[in-house]
Amino acid sequence: MGYIKRDIDPLVLEVAKSYSAVMITGPRQVGKTTTLRNLLGEGCRFVSLDSKENRQLARNDPELFLSLNPPPVIIDEIQYAPELFPYIKMEIDNGAPPGSYLMTGSQMYHLMKLAGESLAGRAAILRMSGLSQHEIHGSGECLPFAVSLDCLQKRAGYGKPTDVLGQFERIWNGSLPAHISGKHENRDIFYSSYIDSYIDRDIKDMVDLKDDYLFRDFVRAAACRAGEMLNIHAIGSDVGVSDETAKMWLGHMEKSGVIFYLRPFSNNLLNRTIKKTPKLYFFDTGLVAYLTKYSSPEILMNGAINGAILENYVVSELIKTYTNNGLPYYAHYYRDIDRKEVDIVLESDGEIHPIEIKKTASPPTGLANVFKVLDKASVPRGTGAVICTKRELSALDKDTMIVPVWAI
């Protein structure tokens, strides 16, 4: 299988025409380097800081490194040598043409902070995730998800319908290109190697890790709680580490893009909301299924975490529709002290759109009643949605769409 066309491709080409520096950040092995080399690699020098020699030179003598690797150049894994940023800034200020410095990095938040300090206004910074459902199974243009009939009909036209088992096959297989493309067919070996590489190349670069196996168990403990409200103490207790250590390790997992959080929605008119506790998600559901030891899509579909991992998948896919278009997303969840909960509260165009995620193919009529808890918010409530395993686009009532998971 050749290059898998990415939804972010047009955006990468666009910014490379107007910015001297372009940086693509994202978790390890999501296709950052492949994308740059495929789109912009012709006539472009390539240098990877995974190489210890390159890394040492870039850190110790960044000016010489850039002289030996003149633009246009792709610098892979630039997080290993942040010393390069001030010198790239000087080159840009001296008139480096668009597309001169193309960079990738796996430590997203750390990189964005460093680049923001040195390259503010000079670099286009794009976030990249694993393959989206649309990239693997769909066709046509990539649209940001919106709860409107017109948008949902277009999405349904671009998607590839599947049944419940087919949807859990997508969830179980995950989103990493090297596995999806068939390059690495043995899923268990692929994910085991992925974790080893992640610990060796990302985690050990950020923290003095004394026990690789303990950290691996910690990642597994976090995966068991994907889709749940964050409980740092419970995750740490599962493997016998302190709350302080658990918080630090989760922070590093977030910085490297392995996990992300959905923050609670609240405003001054919804004072009964639980305001501080986020919900924990993994960027790749295939990794969650591997870590929680589900050996097949069928077993996962009927397993204890089927609802949580489906929610994780939907939230991740929804966010990809925004990041692949270079757009910010305003997605939260709602839960109050009465345990009334809305899985996603999507803010768009001056309205909030409540979304429920259910495994069922036949959502009951009263399912959307919980959306009324948002009516007291200072932002008006717009059309809501139930995202579920129903085969076709439909409606629960005039204010609530029924959206198949495959149509996200």
Short mmCIF file of C-alpha atoms in Angstrom, two decimals:
data_model
loop_
_atom_site.label_atom_id
_atom_site.label_comp_id
_atom_site.label_asym_id
_atom_site.label_seq_id
_atom_site.Cartn_x
_atom_site.Cartn_y
_atom_site.Cartn_z
CA MET A 1 0.00 0.00 0.00
CA GLY A 2 1.41 3.41 -1.00
CA TYR A 3 1.04 6.79 0.62
CA ILE A 4 -2.30 7.21 2.38
CA LYS A 5 -3.67 10.61 1.47
CA ARG A 6 -4.08 12.68 4.61
CA ASP A 7 -6.85 15.16 5.29
CA ILE A 8 -4.25 17.66 6.45
CA ASP A 9 -2.32 17.54 3.14
CA PRO A 10 -3.93 20.64 1.54
CA LEU A 11 -3.27 22.65 4.69
CA VAL A 12 0.40 21.61 4.79
CA LEU A 13 0.86 22.66 1.15
CA GLU A 14 -0.95 25.94 1.81
CA VAL A 15 1.14 27.05 4.78
CA ALA A 16 4.41 25.95 3.15
CA LYS A 17 3.76 28.59 0.48
CA SER A 18 3.55 31.45 2.96
CA TYR A 19 5.61 30.47 6.04
CA SER A 20 9.37 30.06 6.13
CA ALA A 21 9.01 27.47 8.89
CA VAL A 22 6.38 24.76 9.18
CA MET A 23 6.21 22.43 12.16
CA ILE A 24 4.03 19.32 12.37
CA THR A 25 3.59 18.01 15.89
CA GLY A 26 1.83 14.88 17.08
CA PRO A 27 2.31 11.50 18.74
CA ARG A 28 5.00 9.13 17.55
CA GLN A 29 4.33 7.19 14.32
CA VAL A 30 1.24 9.08 13.13
CA GLY A 31 2.84 9.90 9.77
CA LYS A 32 4.36 13.36 10.28
CA THR A 33 7.63 12.64 8.48
CA THR A 34 5.99 10.58 5.74
CA THR A 35 3.59 13.42 5.01
CA LEU A 36 6.31 16.06 4.73
CA ARG A 37 8.55 13.88 2.59
CA ASN A 38 5.70 12.91 0.29
CA LEU A 39 4.33 16.43 -0.16
CA LEU A 40 7.47 18.58 0.00
CA GLY A 41 10.43 16.23 -0.05
CA GLU A 42 11.45 16.62 -3.68
CA GLY A 43 14.66 18.62 -3.78
CA CYS A 44 14.58 18.95 -0.01
CA ARG A 45 17.38 17.81 2.30
CA PHE A 46 16.33 15.42 5.10
CA VAL A 47 18.05 15.12 8.47
CA SER A 48 16.81 13.22 11.52
CA LEU A 49 17.72 14.09 15.08
CA ASP A 50 17.01 10.51 16.06
CA SER A 51 20.65 10.12 14.99
CA LYS A 52 22.88 10.76 18.00
CA GLU A 53 25.54 12.37 15.82
CA ASN A 54 23.08 14.80 14.27
CA ARG A 55 21.53 15.50 17.64
CA GLN A 56 24.86 16.24 19.30
CA LEU A 57 25.92 18.61 16.55
CA ALA A 58 22.56 20.41 16.55
CA ARG A 59 22.75 20.91 20.31
CA ASN A 60 26.40 21.87 20.58
CA ASP A 61 26.78 23.96 17.42
CA PRO A 62 23.36 24.81 15.96
CA GLU A 63 24.83 27.40 13.60
CA LEU A 64 27.17 24.82 12.03
CA PHE A 65 24.35 22.26 11.88
CA LEU A 66 22.18 24.63 9.85
CA SER A 67 25.13 25.52 7.59
CA LEU A 68 25.66 21.83 6.84
CA ASN A 69 21.93 21.35 6.23
CA PRO A 70 20.85 24.39 4.22
CA PRO A 71 17.21 24.98 3.28
CA PRO A 72 14.95 23.66 2.06
CA VAL A 73 15.40 21.05 4.76
CA ILE A 74 13.21 18.64 6.71
CA ILE A 75 14.40 18.36 10.31
CA ASP A 76 12.86 15.30 11.91
CA GLU A 77 12.25 15.05 15.69
CA ILE A 78 13.38 18.60 16.37
CA GLN A 79 12.39 18.32 20.04
CA TYR A 80 15.80 16.75 20.62
CA ALA A 81 17.57 20.03 19.77
CA PRO A 82 15.54 23.10 20.77
CA GLU A 83 18.82 25.03 20.54
CA LEU A 84 18.09 25.26 16.80
CA PHE A 85 15.07 27.54 17.19
CA PRO A 86 16.87 30.87 17.81
CA TYR A 87 19.11 30.24 14.79
CA ILE A 88 16.17 29.31 12.58
CA LYS A 89 14.54 32.56 13.75
CA MET A 90 17.59 34.51 12.61
CA GLU A 91 17.52 32.81 9.21
CA ILE A 92 13.85 33.68 8.80
CA ASP A 93 14.46 37.29 9.84
CA ASN A 94 17.23 37.41 7.24
CA GLY A 95 14.77 36.51 4.49
CA ALA A 96 14.52 32.72 4.32
CA PRO A 97 11.87 31.95 1.66
CA PRO A 98 8.63 30.06 2.35
CA GLY A 99 9.06 26.33 2.96
CA SER A 100 12.69 26.63 4.03
CA TYR A 101 12.46 24.82 7.37
CA LEU A 102 10.06 21.89 7.65
CA MET A 103 10.07 20.27 11.07
CA THR A 104 8.44 17.41 12.93
CA GLY A 105 8.29 16.67 16.63
CA SER A 106 6.66 14.20 18.99
CA GLN A 107 6.54 16.19 22.22
CA MET A 108 3.68 18.45 21.24
CA TYR A 109 3.17 20.82 24.16
CA HIS A 110 6.86 21.18 24.94
CA LEU A 111 7.60 21.92 21.29
CA MET A 112 4.78 24.40 20.90
CA LYS A 113 6.01 26.29 23.96
CA LEU A 114 9.59 26.41 22.70
CA ALA A 115 8.57 27.32 19.16
CA GLY A 116 6.18 29.95 20.49
CA GLU A 117 9.02 31.61 22.40
CA SER A 118 11.43 31.70 19.44
CA LEU A 119 9.30 31.50 16.29
CA ALA A 120 6.14 33.35 17.27
CA GLY A 121 4.49 34.62 14.10
CA ARG A 122 7.20 33.06 11.97
CA ALA A 123 6.21 29.38 11.97
CA ALA A 124 2.99 27.58 11.09
CA ILE A 125 2.41 24.92 13.72
CA LEU A 126 0.07 22.09 12.76
CA ARG A 127 -1.15 19.21 14.91
CA MET A 128 -1.39 15.75 13.41
CA SER A 129 -3.11 12.66 14.77
CA GLY A 130 -3.31 9.08 13.65
CA LEU A 131 -5.34 8.24 10.58
CA SER A 132 -8.92 9.41 10.79
CA GLN A 133 -11.85 7.18 9.96
CA HIS A 134 -12.39 9.40 6.92
CA GLU A 135 -8.81 8.88 5.74
CA ILE A 136 -9.04 5.09 6.08
CA HIS A 137 -12.58 4.43 4.89
CA GLY A 138 -14.02 7.63 3.45
CA SER A 139 -13.82 9.77 0.35
CA GLY A 140 -14.32 13.40 -0.64
CA GLU A 141 -13.38 16.46 1.37
CA CYS A 142 -12.70 16.54 5.09
CA LEU A 143 -15.32 18.64 6.88
CA PRO A 144 -15.24 19.84 10.49
CA PHE A 145 -17.99 18.02 12.36
CA ALA A 146 -21.12 20.12 12.83
CA VAL A 147 -24.59 19.22 14.07
CA SER A 148 -26.49 20.50 11.05
CA LEU A 149 -28.51 18.48 8.57
CA ASP A 150 -26.56 19.77 5.59
CA CYS A 151 -23.17 18.95 7.10
CA LEU A 152 -24.29 15.54 8.38
CA GLN A 153 -25.72 14.59 4.99
CA LYS A 154 -22.42 15.49 3.34
CA ARG A 155 -20.50 13.46 5.94
CA ALA A 156 -22.76 10.47 5.40
CA GLY A 157 -22.13 10.77 1.66
CA TYR A 158 -18.36 10.70 2.20
CA GLY A 159 -18.35 7.88 4.77
CA LYS A 160 -18.38 4.12 4.37
CA PRO A 161 -21.28 2.47 6.26
CA THR A 162 -20.59 -0.47 8.53
CA ASP A 163 -22.40 -2.52 11.16
CA VAL A 164 -21.64 -2.72 14.89
CA LEU A 165 -18.95 -5.37 14.51
CA GLY A 166 -17.38 -3.47 11.62
CA GLN A 167 -17.26 -0.36 13.80
CA PHE A 168 -15.50 -2.23 16.59
CA GLU A 169 -13.05 -3.63 14.06
CA ARG A 170 -12.14 -0.03 13.25
CA ILE A 171 -11.80 0.76 16.95
CA TRP A 172 -9.70 -2.38 17.61
CA ASN A 173 -7.38 -1.81 14.64
CA GLY A 174 -6.60 1.75 15.68
CA SER A 175 -5.23 4.58 13.61
CA LEU A 176 -1.47 4.16 13.22
CA PRO A 177 -0.41 4.16 9.54
CA ALA A 178 2.29 1.49 9.79
CA HIS A 179 -0.28 -1.04 10.99
CA ILE A 180 -3.28 0.12 8.95
CA SER A 181 -1.24 0.15 5.73
CA GLY A 182 -0.25 -3.49 6.23
CA LYS A 183 3.45 -2.69 6.64
CA HIS A 184 3.37 -4.32 10.08
CA GLU A 185 0.59 -6.90 10.00
CA ASN A 186 1.14 -8.53 13.40
CA ARG A 187 -0.84 -6.18 15.60
CA ASP A 188 0.45 -7.44 18.96
CA ILE A 189 4.11 -7.16 17.97
CA PHE A 190 3.46 -3.74 16.43
CA TYR A 191 1.89 -2.27 19.57
CA SER A 192 4.40 -3.91 21.88
CA SER A 193 7.22 -2.37 19.84
CA TYR A 194 5.36 0.94 19.81
CA ILE A 195 5.29 1.07 23.61
CA ASP A 196 8.98 0.13 23.82
CA SER A 197 9.88 2.86 21.32
CA TYR A 198 7.69 5.39 23.12
CA ILE A 199 9.36 4.70 26.47
CA ASP A 200 12.90 4.68 25.05
CA ARG A 201 12.62 7.73 22.79
CA ASP A 202 10.06 9.97 24.48
CA ILE A 203 9.62 9.17 28.15
CA LYS A 204 13.29 8.60 29.00
CA ASP A 205 14.06 11.92 27.35
CA MET A 206 11.68 13.66 29.78
CA VAL A 207 12.12 11.74 33.03
CA ASP A 208 14.70 9.62 34.84
CA LEU A 209 12.82 6.33 34.53
CA LYS A 210 14.17 3.59 36.76
CA ASP A 211 11.71 0.83 35.88
CA ASP A 212 10.46 0.49 32.30
CA TYR A 213 8.03 -2.29 33.22
CA LEU A 214 6.46 -0.20 35.98
CA PHE A 215 5.81 2.62 33.54
CA ARG A 216 4.37 0.19 30.99
CA ASP A 217 1.99 -1.08 33.69
CA PHE A 218 1.08 2.51 34.47
CA VAL A 219 0.15 3.19 30.84
CA ARG A 220 -1.99 0.03 30.92
CA ALA A 221 -3.71 1.19 34.12
CA ALA A 222 -4.51 4.51 32.46
CA ALA A 223 -5.88 2.69 29.38
CA CYS A 224 -8.28 0.75 31.61
CA ARG A 225 -9.83 4.11 32.54
CA ALA A 226 -10.02 5.66 29.07
CA GLY A 227 -13.31 7.50 28.66
CA GLU A 228 -13.71 8.03 32.41
CA MET A 229 -13.32 11.04 34.66
CA LEU A 230 -9.68 11.31 35.66
CA ASN A 231 -8.78 9.62 38.94
CA ILE A 232 -5.05 10.10 39.46
CA HIS A 233 -5.03 8.28 42.78
CA ALA A 234 -6.75 5.18 41.40
CA ILE A 235 -4.39 4.92 38.42
CA GLY A 236 -1.32 5.33 40.62
CA SER A 237 -2.61 2.86 43.21
CA ASP A 238 -3.06 0.20 40.54
CA VAL A 239 0.71 0.04 40.06
CA GLY A 240 1.88 1.24 43.48
CA VAL A 241 3.15 4.73 42.69
CA SER A 242 2.38 7.94 44.57
CA ASP A 243 -0.19 10.48 43.44
CA GLU A 244 2.66 12.88 42.70
CA THR A 245 4.39 10.37 40.43
CA ALA A 246 1.11 9.42 38.75
CA LYS A 247 0.36 13.08 38.04
CA MET A 248 3.85 13.62 36.63
CA TRP A 249 3.68 10.54 34.39
CA LEU A 250 0.24 11.48 33.08
CA GLY A 251 1.63 14.92 32.33
CA HIS A 252 4.38 13.39 30.22
CA MET A 253 1.85 11.16 28.44
CA GLU A 254 -0.18 14.24 27.59
CA LYS A 255 2.87 16.20 26.42
CA SER A 256 3.82 13.40 24.04
CA GLY A 257 0.27 13.13 22.70
CA VAL A 258 -0.55 9.62 23.95
CA ILE A 259 -3.47 10.90 26.03
CA PHE A 260 -5.64 13.99 25.95
CA TYR A 261 -8.38 15.41 28.16
CA LEU A 262 -11.88 16.71 27.64
CA ARG A 263 -12.53 19.52 30.11
CA PRO A 264 -15.88 20.05 31.83
CA PHE A 265 -18.30 22.61 30.44
CA SER A 266 -19.51 25.24 32.86
CA ASN A 267 -20.43 28.88 33.12
CA ASN A 268 -21.74 31.16 35.80
CA LEU A 269 -25.34 30.00 35.25
CA LEU A 270 -24.48 26.31 35.66
CA ASN A 271 -23.05 26.40 39.14
CA ARG A 272 -23.92 22.77 39.90
CA THR A 273 -21.34 21.51 37.42
CA ILE A 274 -18.33 19.49 38.60
CA LYS A 275 -15.89 22.09 37.37
CA LYS A 276 -12.37 20.75 37.62
CA THR A 277 -12.14 17.05 36.79
CA PRO A 278 -11.41 16.29 33.13
CA LYS A 279 -12.14 13.06 31.28
CA LEU A 280 -9.22 10.95 30.10
CA TYR A 281 -8.86 9.71 26.51
CA PHE A 282 -6.16 8.02 24.43
CA PHE A 283 -5.29 9.28 20.95
CA ASP A 284 -5.46 5.73 19.54
CA THR A 285 -8.15 3.19 20.46
CA GLY A 286 -6.09 0.36 18.97
CA LEU A 287 -3.50 1.05 21.66
CA VAL A 288 -6.22 1.00 24.34
CA ALA A 289 -7.56 -2.34 23.08
CA TYR A 290 -4.03 -3.78 23.04
CA LEU A 291 -3.16 -2.53 26.53
CA THR A 292 -6.44 -3.81 27.99
CA LYS A 293 -5.80 -7.21 26.36
CA TYR A 294 -8.80 -7.54 24.08
CA SER A 295 -7.71 -10.10 21.51
CA SER A 296 -10.41 -9.53 18.89
CA PRO A 297 -13.02 -6.97 17.81
CA GLU A 298 -15.79 -9.43 18.74
CA ILE A 299 -14.57 -9.74 22.33
CA LEU A 300 -14.07 -5.98 22.58
CA MET A 301 -17.58 -5.35 21.27
CA ASN A 302 -19.04 -7.36 24.14
CA GLY A 303 -16.42 -6.49 26.76
CA ALA A 304 -16.65 -4.39 29.89
CA ILE A 305 -15.08 -1.31 28.27
CA ASN A 306 -17.12 -1.35 25.04
CA GLY A 307 -19.03 1.83 25.90
CA ALA A 308 -15.96 3.69 27.15
CA ILE A 309 -13.77 2.80 24.18
CA LEU A 310 -16.57 3.70 21.75
CA GLU A 311 -16.80 7.08 23.44
CA ASN A 312 -13.01 7.47 23.23
CA TYR A 313 -13.16 6.69 19.50
CA VAL A 314 -15.97 9.16 18.79
CA VAL A 315 -14.36 12.01 20.76
CA SER A 316 -11.00 11.41 19.05
CA GLU A 317 -12.53 11.25 15.57
CA LEU A 318 -14.59 14.38 16.14
CA ILE A 319 -11.51 16.33 17.22
CA LYS A 320 -9.55 15.11 14.17
CA THR A 321 -12.11 16.73 11.87
CA TYR A 322 -11.06 20.08 13.34
CA THR A 323 -7.30 19.65 13.71
CA ASN A 324 -7.01 18.23 10.18
CA ASN A 325 -8.50 21.51 8.97
CA GLY A 326 -6.19 23.58 11.16
CA LEU A 327 -9.12 24.73 13.29
CA PRO A 328 -9.49 24.97 17.06
CA TYR A 329 -12.17 22.80 18.62
CA TYR A 330 -14.38 23.77 21.53
CA ALA A 331 -15.55 20.47 22.93
CA HIS A 332 -16.29 19.75 26.58
CA TYR A 333 -18.39 17.37 28.61
CA TYR A 334 -21.02 18.15 31.22
CA ARG A 335 -21.69 16.47 34.53
CA ASP A 336 -23.34 17.91 37.63
CA ILE A 337 -23.66 16.85 41.24
CA ASP A 338 -26.94 15.11 40.39
CA ARG A 339 -24.96 12.88 37.98
CA LYS A 340 -26.69 14.28 34.94
CA GLU A 341 -24.17 13.95 32.15
CA VAL A 342 -23.77 14.96 28.51
CA ASP A 343 -20.90 13.20 26.74
CA ILE A 344 -19.90 16.13 24.51
CA VAL A 345 -20.88 19.79 24.56
CA LEU A 346 -19.73 21.26 21.25
CA GLU A 347 -19.59 25.05 21.02
CA SER A 348 -20.04 26.46 17.54
CA ASP A 349 -21.31 29.70 16.02
CA GLY A 350 -22.74 31.07 19.25
CA GLU A 351 -24.58 27.89 20.26
CA ILE A 352 -23.87 24.78 22.28
CA HIS A 353 -24.69 21.40 20.77
CA PRO A 354 -25.16 18.51 23.23
CA ILE A 355 -24.06 15.08 22.01
CA GLU A 356 -24.65 11.64 23.52
CA ILE A 357 -22.61 8.58 22.48
CA LYS A 358 -24.30 5.19 22.69
CA LYS A 359 -23.49 1.69 21.47
CA THR A 360 -27.14 1.02 20.70
CA ALA A 361 -28.51 1.06 17.14
CA SER A 362 -31.97 2.10 18.42
CA PRO A 363 -31.67 5.05 20.81
CA PRO A 364 -34.83 5.53 22.91
CA THR A 365 -36.96 8.64 22.44
CA GLY A 366 -36.29 10.03 25.92
CA LEU A 367 -32.50 9.84 25.57
CA ALA A 368 -32.20 13.53 24.71
CA ASN A 369 -34.12 14.71 27.79
CA VAL A 370 -30.84 15.18 29.63
CA PHE A 371 -29.90 17.91 27.15
CA LYS A 372 -32.35 20.22 28.93
CA VAL A 373 -29.86 20.66 31.78
CA LEU A 374 -27.98 23.01 29.45
CA ASP A 375 -30.94 25.31 28.88
CA LYS A 376 -29.87 27.50 31.79
CA ALA A 377 -26.48 28.20 30.24
CA SER A 378 -25.77 31.71 29.03
CA VAL A 379 -25.16 30.30 25.53
CA PRO A 380 -28.29 29.10 23.69
CA ARG A 381 -28.72 25.39 23.06
CA GLY A 382 -28.77 24.40 19.40
CA THR A 383 -29.47 21.09 17.69
CA GLY A 384 -28.19 18.06 19.56
CA ALA A 385 -27.16 14.61 18.39
CA VAL A 386 -27.00 11.00 19.44
CA ILE A 387 -23.97 9.31 17.89
CA CYS A 388 -24.60 5.58 17.84
CA THR A 389 -24.28 2.38 15.81
CA LYS A 390 -27.44 2.93 13.74
CA ARG A 391 -26.76 2.25 10.05
CA GLU A 392 -28.24 5.43 8.60
CA LEU A 393 -28.57 9.13 9.39
CA SER A 394 -31.86 9.84 11.12
CA ALA A 395 -33.49 11.99 13.81
CA LEU A 396 -34.77 11.38 17.30
CA ASP A 397 -36.93 14.50 17.20
CA LYS A 398 -36.85 17.95 15.58
CA ASP A 399 -34.01 19.04 17.88
CA THR A 400 -31.91 15.85 17.95
CA MET A 401 -30.13 14.13 15.06
CA ILE A 402 -29.16 10.45 15.08
CA VAL A 403 -25.66 10.13 13.61
CA PRO A 404 -23.98 6.80 12.75
CA VAL A 405 -20.48 6.46 14.18
CA TRP A 406 -19.18 5.66 10.69
CA ALA A 407 -20.36 9.10 9.48
CA ILE A 408 -18.13 11.15 11.80
#
